[in-house]
C-alpha cells in the first residue's frame, strides 16, 4: 500500500509484517523511531505474539536477542553508532553462534568528538564480525531489505545487519509502498531453527572450542557468506516476483555499460551520485556508478567484471580507516586483481557533512582529468586544520583539538 | 564383611541423615531419580564448591519444574569445566554466550518461551561472582528491574578463579589474590570495598532473594525449590569455597563453607520483595580465626606477629552480620 511515511516507520512496519517474536529496544539516535514504532504496534495489539523488551543497554539488547534466537524465536533489534560498539562483543558472539538475528543500523558517526549525524563508521567497524551487511540506497529498499534479511538470515542461520543512513533515510518522509501481510507471508516462511534450546532435546550451545576445531567453525562462517553470494540475488529475484519491484541484490549499476570511469559507493549517497552522472553523461563523459548493496559478503566477482574495462575507479566512502585511508577501496583491491586502472579513494560526509552535487561534480571532473590524489577528503576545511596544526606547533598545551577548531570556526580563535 | 554402623548425623553438624526422614522430605540428591543435570566426568578441581553447588541447585530446579529447565551460563569456571567439547556434562538445554550477559540471555530465552506459550519451561542464569557482581552486573540489574521470570544463581568463590585468582567485588577484605597481594602495610584486599549483591538484589524489590551455602545442601535445595514456586526475578547467592583460590585443602570445602556461616561472615537468609523473611540461626558460633586460619589467602594475618587489628575488624564484620540478620537464636542468647 502506498503511503507517505517516515523511513524509520516504514522499517518498523516492514519488520512487523515479518512476524518477529522478540524485539529488544534501547534508544539511540537515529534508530530510535524504529523500535518506538514497533513498541507501539505491540502495545496496541496490532503486532501479536511478540515480546517487546526494554533493556538497559545495547549490550543487553543483543544479548537478549541471542537468548531469544537460540530458544527458537524470530528476533529483531536495532541500534547505531556508540550502541553498536557497546554491543560489539555480542555482535561477534551472535555470529559465532550462528543465530539468525536481524538488526537495523541507523548509520551514524562514532565519537569522540560526539556526533549524532550520518556516516558509515559504526557498521564498518563490525564488517568482519561475521554478520551479513546490507546497505540500503533508499527508504523503499530499507523497508524491503528487512523482509529479505529475515529470509536470508534464517536460511543460512547467520545474523544480518541492515544498514540505513541515519537521518538522510531514517528521518526522511516520502511515498513508500508498504507490502501486505499476505505478500510477506508468501515470501517469508515461519522460522525453523537449525539449533534450539529445548528441554525435550537438550543440547549444549556455546561450548569451548580449542585449536582442533576453531578454524573449521570460522571457515564455515565464511563458507556461509560465500553461499550468500548466490542466495542474495536469488532472494532479490523472488522478491521481485512476489512484490513486483527490484530491491536488494549484491550490487546495482547505473549507466555503467560503456563507462570508462566508475564511481562506487554504499547507501543513500548514490542518489546524488546518479544525478551528477546524468549531468556528466549529458555532456558526453563515459561515466557510470555502482552501488554496493551487500558489503558482507563482498561481491568481488561482480565488481571485477564491472571494472575490467574501466580506466578509472572513484570510491566514495563515508568512513575513514585512520592511518591508511579508505575501507571500501581496500576491500575493492581484491576485486581489482589483474586490472590496471587509476583508483581514487574519496572520504566524504564524515559526521554528517553534506555531500553536495556541486562538490561531487568538481570531484568527478578532476577524476576524469586524472588530477585527483589517491586519497581525497571531500570538502575538508584545510585552513581550519592548518590553524589547529599551527596552534599545536606554537604551544605544548594547545588544548583539546575539537573544541579549538569549533572556537576557531566561530571566530574566537586564541 | 564388617558391618558399618548407620550414621544419622554428619560429623560436627546438626544435619539429620536422610534415613531419618519421610521419603518426601529426603533430599533431591538422595533420590535415585535425580536428573544428574551436571553429570560426572567434568573437569572441576578436587573439592570444587561450585561443581557441588551447581549440581544440587540445578537438580533441585529440575525436580521443582518437572524437568523443564533451560540454563544460561556466564563464562567462568563452571562453563569451562563443564563443556570442554565434544564433552559436555550438561544433561539439560544449556547455552553459554559471554562473560557479562548471562542474565540478559536468560531474559531472551524466557521471552521466547513466553511467546511460544511454554510457561512451563523455567529459565536459570548462572555465573560466578566475577560474572555476576562485576562484569555481568548491568545485565543482572536490568533483569531484576524488569522482573523477568528468571532465577539467577551466583556461585560465589570470592575471586576470578578461572583466570588465576584475581580480586572481584566479592573478594573479602584482607584476602590475598593475584591482584590484592599480601604486601605492604595493608596486605590483601582493602577494607571498605566490595558489594553485597544479595542486598542490592533486594533493593530491586524482586520477589525472592536467598543466600545459601554448600555446607547446608538441604537448605540450598529447599531455597532453590522455593524459588521455583515464584514467578518473576529471583536471585540465589551461594558461597562455594575454591580450594585452589583460597589455598585450602580440597577435603575442607564443606568445613570452610560451614565455618563461613558459623562465624557470621556469610549469613544465610531469605528475602521477599526487599524484606528479610527468615535467617538461618547459628548454633555453634565460632570466632573468625577458625574460618580464616585454614586458608592460605589469609596466611599473612597469622604470621610471627598476628594481625590483631585486622582480625578484630573481620570479627566486627561478623558481629555486625549477626546483629543485622539476627543470626543468633534470641531466646537462647538474649
XYZ file of C-alpha atoms in Angstrom:
748
model
C 0.000 0.000 0.000
C 1.354 3.425 -0.959
C 1.679 5.892 1.883
C 3.580 8.990 2.881
C 5.715 7.883 5.786
C 8.984 8.262 7.644
C 11.808 5.877 6.747
C 12.022 4.585 10.320
C 8.334 3.939 10.458
C 8.353 2.121 7.155
C 11.109 -0.121 8.510
C 9.065 -0.721 11.655
C 6.017 -1.682 9.595
C 8.083 -3.909 7.395
C 9.680 -5.670 10.387
C 6.241 -6.113 11.971
C 4.996 -7.818 8.806
C 7.804 -10.357 9.267
C 6.080 -11.525 12.464
C 9.006 -11.058 14.861
C 8.552 -12.860 18.172
C 11.065 -10.992 20.327
C 12.135 -7.347 19.885
C 14.723 -5.704 22.125
C 14.689 -1.936 22.376
C 17.262 0.504 23.600
C 17.174 4.112 22.471
C 19.925 5.645 20.396
C 19.565 8.304 17.746
C 18.884 7.907 14.848
C 17.372 4.395 15.048
C 15.027 5.103 17.965
C 11.898 5.719 15.898
C 12.070 2.194 14.547
C 11.768 0.425 17.908
C 9.302 3.042 19.132
C 7.113 2.251 16.149
C 7.323 -1.465 16.843
C 6.648 -0.965 20.538
C 3.502 0.959 19.676
C 2.271 -1.845 17.463
C 2.902 -4.458 20.178
C 1.277 -2.353 22.903
C -1.753 -1.615 20.737
C -2.138 -5.307 19.941
C -1.560 -4.814 16.219
C 1.577 -6.928 16.413
C 0.624 -10.035 18.332
C 2.677 -12.953 19.565
C 5.609 -10.662 20.138
C 7.562 -9.794 23.273
C 8.831 -6.199 23.279
C 11.596 -5.854 25.861
C 13.050 -2.567 27.091
C 16.615 -3.356 28.042
C 19.239 -1.391 29.954
C 21.948 -1.219 27.288
C 22.780 -2.220 23.737
C 24.958 -4.993 25.124
C 21.851 -6.341 26.828
C 19.721 -5.738 23.717
C 21.786 -8.061 21.594
C 22.323 -10.489 24.483
C 18.566 -10.812 24.976
C 18.311 -11.304 21.217
C 20.922 -14.082 21.405
C 18.926 -15.898 24.082
C 15.637 -15.471 22.249
C 17.035 -16.607 18.918
C 18.761 -19.615 20.487
C 15.422 -20.555 22.005
C 13.847 -20.518 18.540
C 12.183 -17.102 18.344
C 12.406 -14.796 15.326
C 14.326 -11.912 16.850
C 14.943 -8.295 15.913
C 16.736 -5.296 17.345
C 18.128 -2.005 16.078
C 20.992 0.238 17.058
C 23.506 2.797 15.821
C 26.891 4.303 16.452
C 28.108 4.020 20.060
C 25.386 1.464 20.658
C 26.818 -0.884 18.074
C 30.244 -0.528 19.637
C 28.825 -1.086 23.102
C 27.378 -4.402 21.937
C 30.469 -5.342 19.922
C 31.269 -8.429 21.968
C 27.749 -9.736 21.480
C 27.882 -8.874 17.755
C 30.742 -11.320 17.279
C 29.088 -13.802 19.624
C 25.773 -13.853 17.747
C 27.664 -14.528 14.534
C 29.877 -17.185 16.110
C 26.812 -18.970 17.459
C 25.152 -18.756 14.030
C 21.978 -17.084 15.271
C 19.746 -15.547 12.569
C 19.073 -12.215 14.288
C 18.161 -9.243 12.111
C 19.406 -5.847 13.281
C 18.963 -2.434 11.734
C 21.828 0.029 11.952
C 20.799 3.668 11.634
C 24.252 4.619 10.390
C 25.911 7.334 12.440
C 29.394 8.589 13.267
C 31.397 7.338 16.236
C 32.759 9.742 18.839
C 34.853 11.389 20.064
C 34.056 14.051 19.146
C 30.497 13.036 19.882
C 28.380 13.447 16.766
C 24.909 12.131 16.082
C 24.918 12.583 12.289
C 25.333 10.131 9.492
C 28.379 8.309 8.255
C 29.313 4.623 7.997
C 31.968 4.360 10.713
C 29.707 2.339 13.015
C 28.731 -0.556 10.778
C 32.127 -0.551 9.046
C 33.710 -1.245 12.421
C 31.739 -4.505 12.564
C 32.264 -5.511 8.932
C 34.344 -8.556 9.876
C 32.234 -9.758 12.792
C 30.580 -12.462 10.691
C 27.263 -10.724 10.024
C 25.892 -10.235 6.569
C 25.819 -6.484 5.922
C 23.301 -4.973 3.532
C 23.263 -1.223 2.773
C 20.008 0.349 1.648
C 20.078 3.043 -1.011
C 16.539 4.317 -0.500
C 13.842 4.048 2.131
C 11.823 1.727 -0.079
C 14.845 -0.515 -0.258
C 15.419 -0.220 3.507
C 11.894 -1.448 4.152
C 12.192 -4.223 1.571
C 15.635 -5.397 2.673
C 14.345 -6.270 6.133
C 11.935 -8.787 4.657
C 14.735 -10.299 2.599
C 17.058 -10.156 5.629
C 14.928 -12.464 7.769
C 14.687 -14.946 4.901
C 18.434 -14.789 4.292
C 19.375 -14.982 7.972
C 17.158 -17.956 8.655
C 18.100 -19.831 5.510
C 21.801 -19.561 6.402
C 21.457 -19.456 10.204
C 23.542 -16.298 10.283
C 22.780 -12.784 11.547
C 22.089 -9.922 9.148
C 22.651 -6.200 9.627
C 20.562 -3.869 7.502
C 22.420 -0.563 7.340
C 20.338 2.529 6.735
C 21.790 6.032 6.582
C 20.857 7.889 9.746
C 18.597 10.941 9.284
C 19.074 11.011 5.492
C 16.915 7.883 5.291
C 15.658 7.152 8.816
C 14.074 10.570 9.267
C 13.022 11.320 5.685
C 9.313 11.295 4.847
C 8.444 10.068 1.407
C 5.976 7.977 -0.529
C 6.640 4.305 0.092
C 4.967 1.063 -0.822
C 4.318 -0.967 2.320
C 3.678 -4.600 1.444
C 0.660 -6.560 2.601
C 0.769 -9.311 5.222
C -0.224 -11.843 2.539
C 2.748 -10.863 0.383
C 5.200 -11.126 3.264
C 3.731 -14.437 4.433
C 4.089 -15.789 0.919
C 7.735 -14.753 0.834
C 8.890 -15.493 4.381
C 8.103 -18.922 5.856
C 7.954 -19.429 9.645
C 11.329 -19.648 11.380
C 12.653 -23.203 11.538
C 15.834 -23.060 13.634
C 18.876 -25.243 12.971
C 19.682 -25.352 16.685
C 17.335 -24.713 19.546
C 17.246 -24.840 23.342
C 14.534 -27.383 24.042
C 14.068 -29.432 27.228
C 12.813 -32.404 25.225
C 16.008 -32.484 23.163
C 18.754 -30.966 25.308
C 21.864 -29.616 23.595
C 24.808 -27.580 24.849
C 25.369 -24.414 22.809
C 28.421 -22.190 23.140
C 30.969 -24.691 24.344
C 34.683 -24.092 24.456
C 36.387 -24.970 21.171
C 40.147 -25.376 21.038
C 42.688 -25.227 18.223
C 41.457 -28.582 16.883
C 38.175 -27.181 15.564
C 38.110 -23.387 15.860
C 39.410 -22.829 12.311
C 36.710 -25.082 10.894
C 33.938 -23.253 12.730
C 35.234 -19.902 11.497
C 35.696 -21.268 7.984
C 32.081 -22.417 7.958
C 31.004 -18.842 8.685
C 32.973 -17.726 5.644
C 31.538 -20.573 3.602
C 28.010 -19.490 4.544
C 28.747 -15.973 3.342
C 30.046 -17.367 0.061
C 26.709 -19.172 -0.220
C 25.030 -15.877 0.472
C 26.657 -14.525 -2.689
C 24.378 -16.890 -4.608
C 21.424 -16.596 -2.306
C 21.149 -12.806 -2.169
C 20.456 -12.399 -5.921
C 18.002 -15.316 -5.789
C 16.109 -13.784 -2.882
C 16.052 -10.439 -4.645
C 14.621 -12.090 -7.784
C 11.987 -13.917 -5.743
C 11.184 -10.646 -4.033
C 10.507 -9.132 -7.422
C 8.096 -11.939 -8.238
C 6.086 -11.506 -5.051
C 6.274 -7.748 -4.531
C 6.712 -6.537 -8.103
C 9.750 -4.330 -7.647
C 13.535 -4.528 -7.622
C 15.104 -4.349 -4.215
C 18.349 -5.724 -2.897
C 20.832 -7.943 -4.633
C 24.596 -7.835 -4.338
C 25.129 -4.606 -6.240
C 23.418 -2.371 -8.766
C 24.951 -0.440 -11.622
C 23.869 2.848 -13.136
C 24.782 3.850 -16.692
C 27.870 1.695 -16.324
C 27.702 -0.332 -19.562
C 30.328 1.537 -21.559
C 31.668 3.652 -18.694
C 35.397 4.232 -18.501
C 35.015 5.866 -15.104
C 33.079 4.025 -12.420
C 32.005 5.570 -9.132
C 31.414 3.093 -6.316
C 29.573 3.918 -3.094
C 27.273 2.469 -0.456
C 23.917 3.764 0.710
C 21.901 6.877 0.099
C 24.702 8.998 -1.404
C 24.138 7.051 -4.602
C 21.095 9.225 -5.271
C 23.261 12.326 -5.539
C 25.948 10.440 -7.438
C 23.402 9.373 -10.061
C 22.224 12.964 -10.562
C 25.800 14.099 -11.176
C 26.420 11.181 -13.513
C 23.338 12.158 -15.525
C 24.748 15.654 -15.937
C 28.168 14.388 -16.989
C 26.630 11.824 -19.350
C 24.660 14.615 -20.984
C 27.977 16.316 -21.563
C 29.372 13.188 -23.179
C 31.526 11.694 -20.451
C 31.592 7.892 -20.232
C 30.926 7.714 -16.501
C 28.725 5.349 -14.517
C 28.186 4.125 -10.985
C 27.832 1.008 -8.895
C 26.017 0.737 -5.590
C 27.333 -1.991 -3.316
C 24.270 -3.373 -1.538
C 25.946 -6.350 0.082
C 29.203 -5.316 1.706
C 29.414 -8.667 3.517
C 29.624 -10.919 1.651
C 31.599 -8.717 -0.721
C 30.645 -9.153 -4.393
C 34.234 -9.362 -5.652
C 33.468 -11.214 -8.876
C 30.702 -8.869 -9.933
C 32.864 -5.847 -9.231
C 35.810 -7.417 -11.036
C 33.725 -7.889 -14.129
C 32.314 -4.386 -13.931
C 35.708 -2.795 -13.533
C 37.608 -4.965 -16.013
C 37.006 -2.473 -18.832
C 37.187 0.694 -16.768
C 40.037 3.163 -16.750
C 39.165 4.878 -13.512
C 37.603 3.932 -10.225
C 36.371 6.528 -7.762
C 35.289 5.132 -4.398
C 33.201 7.449 -2.265
C 33.276 6.318 1.335
C 31.577 7.574 4.450
C 34.183 6.148 6.777
C 37.874 6.551 7.340
C 40.428 3.900 8.138
C 42.632 6.246 10.133
C 46.246 5.761 9.148
C 45.572 4.252 5.720
C 42.522 5.823 4.136
C 39.514 4.001 2.767
C 37.858 0.786 3.903
C 35.664 0.130 0.876
C 38.517 0.857 -1.522
C 40.769 -1.567 0.291
C 38.120 -4.235 0.045
C 37.855 -3.430 -3.649
C 41.601 -4.011 -4.200
C 40.983 -7.769 -4.025
C 38.484 -7.441 -6.841
C 40.954 -5.445 -8.954
C 43.429 -8.284 -9.325
C 44.740 -8.209 -12.917
C 43.004 -4.922 -13.736
C 45.062 -1.831 -14.345
C 43.249 1.408 -13.643
C 43.512 4.654 -11.720
C 41.888 4.110 -8.341
C 40.856 7.071 -6.255
C 39.654 6.931 -2.688
C 37.419 9.756 -1.569
C 36.467 10.053 2.083
C 33.289 12.096 2.252
C 30.428 13.055 4.504
C 32.015 12.183 7.844
C 29.900 13.178 10.814
C 27.014 14.191 8.570
C 28.825 16.708 6.353
C 26.548 17.108 3.326
C 27.835 15.535 0.132
C 26.589 18.039 -2.410
C 26.091 17.734 -6.129
C 28.492 20.577 -6.809
C 31.249 19.005 -4.698
C 30.773 15.654 -6.397
C 30.703 17.276 -9.811
C 34.018 19.053 -9.368
C 35.447 15.901 -7.809
C 34.417 13.755 -10.779
C 35.722 16.374 -13.221
C 39.109 16.239 -11.548
C 38.969 12.431 -11.611
C 38.163 12.471 -15.320
C 41.294 14.577 -15.864
C 43.260 12.263 -13.531
C 44.049 15.191 -11.329
C 42.874 13.566 -8.082
C 45.216 12.471 -5.338
C 44.958 8.752 -4.478
C 43.244 9.796 -1.222
C 40.983 12.832 -1.098
C 38.952 14.237 1.788
C 35.932 15.825 0.135
C 35.260 19.420 1.251
C 37.868 19.280 4.012
C 38.369 22.730 5.520
C 42.131 22.695 5.112
C 42.666 26.132 6.610
C 40.874 25.154 9.835
C 43.140 22.105 10.006
C 46.226 24.213 9.324
C 45.342 26.708 12.022
C 44.992 23.901 14.583
C 48.332 22.465 13.474
C 49.824 25.922 13.978
C 48.404 26.107 17.493
C 49.855 22.702 18.284
C 53.222 23.833 16.976
C 53.163 27.044 18.967
C 52.228 25.614 22.348
C 52.750 22.292 24.061
C 49.463 22.617 25.930
C 47.416 23.529 22.908
C 44.241 22.074 24.412
C 41.502 19.849 23.004
C 41.507 19.914 19.185
C 37.769 19.583 18.603
C 36.990 22.499 20.891
C 39.814 24.573 19.374
C 38.515 24.066 15.848
C 34.946 24.907 16.812
C 36.057 28.069 18.583
C 38.209 28.967 15.606
C 35.318 28.472 13.163
C 33.127 30.633 15.364
C 35.715 33.395 15.010
C 37.062 33.287 18.538
C 40.488 31.790 17.980
C 43.204 32.492 20.502
C 32.267 -58.251 55.640
C 32.392 -55.857 58.531
C 29.120 -54.135 59.272
C 29.148 -50.366 59.315
C 27.004 -48.554 61.854
C 24.383 -46.265 60.305
C 25.286 -42.611 60.725
C 22.295 -40.423 61.409
C 24.251 -37.198 61.637
C 27.104 -35.738 59.638
C 30.089 -35.290 61.924
C 30.093 -31.907 63.620
C 26.749 -30.753 62.234
C 23.106 -30.808 63.174
C 22.139 -32.235 59.812
C 19.708 -35.101 60.036
C 20.552 -38.079 57.872
C 18.116 -38.830 55.084
C 17.180 -42.156 56.513
C 15.502 -40.499 59.473
C 13.217 -38.508 57.224
C 9.998 -39.353 55.465
C 10.532 -40.225 51.823
C 9.016 -36.976 50.563
C 11.321 -34.935 52.772
C 14.504 -36.551 51.572
C 16.980 -34.585 49.531
C 16.837 -34.450 45.764
C 20.332 -35.873 45.601
C 19.295 -38.853 47.752
C 16.739 -39.811 45.149
C 17.652 -42.425 42.562
C 15.516 -40.443 40.105
C 17.628 -37.294 40.336
C 18.432 -35.905 36.923
C 22.223 -35.504 37.284
C 21.823 -32.332 35.235
C 25.509 -31.607 35.709
C 26.840 -35.091 35.165
C 30.033 -36.654 36.437
C 33.235 -36.539 34.408
C 33.575 -32.780 34.220
C 36.933 -31.091 34.761
C 36.377 -29.250 38.036
C 39.200 -29.359 40.584
C 39.054 -31.755 43.500
C 36.928 -30.245 46.235
C 35.286 -27.669 43.925
C 32.455 -25.970 45.763
C 30.954 -24.594 42.571
C 30.508 -28.025 40.953
C 28.786 -29.252 44.089
C 26.562 -26.199 44.400
C 25.577 -26.270 40.724
C 24.691 -29.962 40.798
C 22.449 -29.568 43.832
C 20.878 -26.333 42.609
C 20.077 -27.471 39.082
C 18.844 -30.915 40.108
C 16.542 -29.263 42.646
C 15.295 -26.842 39.989
C 14.709 -29.752 37.635
C 12.631 -31.610 40.216
C 10.653 -28.477 41.001
C 9.851 -27.840 37.326
C 9.099 -31.333 36.084
C 12.478 -31.321 34.300
C 11.655 -28.268 32.178
C 14.764 -26.155 32.680
C 16.952 -24.182 30.274
C 20.212 -22.829 31.690
C 22.222 -19.825 30.516
C 25.789 -19.783 31.738
C 28.257 -16.925 32.082
C 31.856 -17.516 31.089
C 33.865 -18.824 34.009
C 34.992 -21.976 35.796
C 31.570 -23.634 35.649
C 31.336 -23.046 31.915
C 34.902 -24.133 31.177
C 35.000 -27.254 33.311
C 31.585 -28.485 32.210
C 31.920 -28.143 28.423
C 35.341 -28.976 27.029
C 33.702 -30.026 23.773
C 32.990 -32.649 22.485
C 32.358 -33.472 26.107
C 29.544 -31.774 27.968
C 28.369 -32.533 31.474
C 25.018 -30.859 30.927
C 22.013 -33.102 30.555
C 19.762 -30.073 30.101
C 19.490 -27.482 27.322
C 22.357 -25.126 28.103
C 23.824 -22.060 26.433
C 26.954 -20.087 27.068
C 27.231 -16.736 25.309
C 29.561 -14.273 27.059
C 31.070 -13.376 30.429
C 28.821 -10.449 31.200
C 25.450 -11.290 29.658
C 24.039 -14.466 31.250
C 21.108 -12.606 32.808
C 20.202 -10.937 29.502
C 20.492 -14.166 27.508
C 18.160 -15.747 30.076
C 15.680 -12.913 29.543
C 15.763 -13.691 25.830
C 15.154 -17.403 26.388
C 12.339 -16.551 28.790
C 10.758 -14.208 26.228
C 10.956 -16.890 23.550
C 9.302 -19.427 25.838
C 6.582 -16.948 26.731
C 5.773 -16.110 23.142
C 5.694 -19.809 22.291
C 3.274 -20.479 25.143
C 5.778 -22.598 27.071
C 5.357 -21.071 30.506
C 6.151 -24.480 31.967
C 9.764 -24.095 30.840
C 11.786 -22.343 33.538
C 14.927 -20.384 32.825
C 18.015 -20.272 35.023
C 21.000 -17.979 34.570
C 24.169 -18.808 36.424
C 27.662 -17.492 36.836
C 30.498 -16.974 39.251
C 30.984 -13.868 41.349
C 33.002 -12.109 38.626
C 30.313 -12.771 36.015
C 27.621 -11.677 38.461
C 28.819 -8.920 40.759
C 31.265 -7.286 38.319
C 31.087 -7.685 34.544
C 27.543 -9.081 34.440
C 26.142 -6.639 36.958
C 24.479 -4.331 34.430
C 22.584 -7.159 32.761
C 21.727 -8.653 36.161
C 20.280 -5.378 37.420
C 18.354 -4.940 34.160
C 16.835 -8.391 34.515
C 15.836 -7.600 38.129
C 14.467 -4.214 37.093
C 12.177 -5.806 34.515
C 11.264 -8.550 36.999
C 11.853 -11.095 34.250
C 10.841 -14.645 35.103
C 14.418 -15.881 35.580
C 16.209 -17.493 38.514
C 19.761 -16.181 38.664
C 22.223 -18.262 40.689
C 25.584 -16.804 41.648
C 28.227 -19.303 42.713
C 30.439 -17.054 44.781
C 34.012 -18.221 45.346
C 35.104 -14.674 46.071
C 37.541 -14.058 43.188
C 38.206 -14.652 39.477
C 39.399 -18.220 39.920
C 39.261 -19.265 36.254
C 41.827 -16.635 35.247
C 44.107 -17.295 38.203
C 42.605 -15.823 41.378
C 42.195 -12.090 40.792
C 40.156 -9.816 43.031
C 36.447 -9.331 42.313
C 33.934 -7.113 44.074
C 33.014 -10.222 46.097
C 36.540 -10.703 47.447
C 36.512 -10.159 51.225
C 38.774 -7.650 52.943
C 42.327 -8.811 53.747
C 42.117 -11.747 51.324
C 45.183 -12.264 49.208
C 44.558 -12.621 45.481
C 46.836 -12.208 42.460
C 45.782 -8.544 42.294
C 45.486 -7.872 46.048
C 48.899 -9.062 47.072
C 49.829 -9.827 50.661
C 52.313 -6.972 50.623
C 52.744 -3.544 52.170
C 51.236 -2.033 55.280
C 47.719 -3.261 54.460
C 48.200 -6.640 52.793
C 45.401 -8.270 50.796
C 42.084 -6.753 49.666
C 41.327 -3.414 51.286
C 38.546 -2.828 53.793
C 35.576 -0.763 52.748
C 35.390 -2.042 49.169
C 33.225 -4.713 47.603
C 29.495 -5.062 47.202
C 26.815 -7.187 48.721
C 24.784 -8.297 45.728
C 22.057 -10.152 47.679
C 21.236 -6.846 49.396
C 21.410 -4.997 46.078
C 19.107 -7.611 44.577
C 16.680 -6.996 47.451
C 16.817 -3.271 46.758
C 15.279 -4.021 43.343
C 12.220 -5.295 45.194
C 12.253 -8.620 43.367
C 10.029 -11.359 44.769
C 12.715 -13.699 46.099
C 16.339 -13.429 47.199
C 18.270 -16.012 49.217
C 21.790 -16.854 50.241
C 22.909 -20.452 50.563
C 25.994 -22.500 51.256
C 27.340 -25.832 50.049
C 27.707 -26.769 53.721
C 23.921 -26.771 54.046
C 22.800 -28.646 50.985
C 19.281 -29.392 52.188
C 18.834 -25.690 52.848
C 20.224 -24.949 49.380
C 17.828 -27.404 47.761
C 14.931 -26.002 49.757
C 15.748 -22.433 48.672
C 16.017 -23.412 45.018
C 12.734 -25.318 45.289
C 11.119 -22.325 46.959
C 12.465 -20.017 44.259
C 10.913 -22.242 41.599
C 7.454 -21.733 43.080
C 7.774 -17.985 42.473
C 7.338 -16.139 39.149
C 9.456 -13.102 38.356
C 13.105 -12.322 39.000
C 14.750 -14.401 41.684
C 18.312 -14.430 42.988
C 20.210 -17.061 44.970
C 23.772 -16.342 46.067
C 25.670 -19.487 47.045
C 29.027 -19.425 48.810
C 31.216 -22.048 47.139
C 34.741 -22.436 48.539
C 37.519 -22.794 45.994
C 40.419 -24.918 47.289
C 42.770 -23.533 44.654
C 41.939 -19.865 45.096
C 41.526 -19.947 48.838
C 44.619 -22.040 49.443
C 42.702 -24.694 51.312
C 42.646 -28.458 51.324
C 40.064 -29.961 48.959
C 38.630 -32.007 51.826
C 37.960 -28.791 53.755
C 35.477 -27.304 51.249
C 32.389 -28.200 53.261
C 34.054 -27.359 56.556
C 35.058 -23.887 55.347
C 31.632 -23.257 53.882
C 30.150 -24.169 57.258
C 32.618 -22.008 59.197
C 31.830 -19.027 56.957
C 28.237 -19.383 58.142
C 29.006 -20.198 61.788
C 31.300 -17.193 62.184
C 28.579 -14.923 60.809
C 30.736 -13.833 57.865
C 28.303 -15.377 55.379
C 24.757 -15.000 56.689
C 22.126 -17.357 55.333
C 18.776 -15.685 54.803
C 15.743 -15.357 52.589
C 14.046 -12.165 51.494
C 10.803 -11.440 49.688
C 10.075 -8.167 47.914
C 13.006 -6.480 49.620
C 12.293 -7.663 53.168
C 14.264 -10.322 55.037
C 11.762 -13.039 55.892
C 13.996 -15.558 57.617
C 17.585 -16.241 58.553
C 19.328 -19.458 59.473
C 20.372 -19.374 63.119
C 23.956 -20.056 64.117
C 24.038 -22.902 66.610
C 27.794 -23.166 67.142
C 29.165 -19.666 66.990
C 32.880 -19.633 66.231
C 35.430 -16.813 66.115
C 36.526 -15.722 62.651
C 40.074 -17.035 63.171
C 38.791 -20.598 62.927
C 37.469 -19.863 59.454
C 40.405 -17.762 58.273
C 43.309 -19.845 59.555
C 42.987 -22.922 57.275
C 43.057 -20.645 54.191
C 46.408 -19.598 52.715
C 44.811 -16.429 51.300
C 44.665 -15.186 54.889
C 48.042 -16.640 55.976
C 49.554 -13.159 56.244
C 47.207 -12.480 59.175
C 48.737 -15.301 61.178
C 52.488 -14.752 60.826
C 55.018 -14.223 63.589
C 53.109 -11.143 64.655
C 49.419 -11.867 64.121
C 47.470 -9.018 62.546
C 45.362 -8.498 65.633
C 43.745 -5.278 64.393
C 42.802 -6.779 61.073
C 41.339 -9.862 62.724
C 39.333 -7.615 65.033
C 37.935 -5.744 62.013
C 36.910 -9.005 60.379
C 35.337 -10.130 63.656
C 33.411 -6.842 63.707
C 32.033 -7.619 60.249
C 30.839 -10.995 61.501
C 29.293 -9.441 64.629
C 27.501 -6.833 62.530
C 26.039 -9.553 60.303
C 24.849 -11.469 63.361
C 23.016 -8.386 64.653
C 21.723 -7.274 61.271
C 20.386 -10.635 60.139
C 19.505 -11.903 63.637
C 21.704 -14.929 63.223
C 21.710 -15.955 66.890
C 18.674 -17.540 68.489
C 17.456 -14.621 70.603
C 15.571 -16.843 73.049
C 18.745 -18.627 73.974
C 21.203 -15.789 73.790
C 19.021 -12.951 74.971
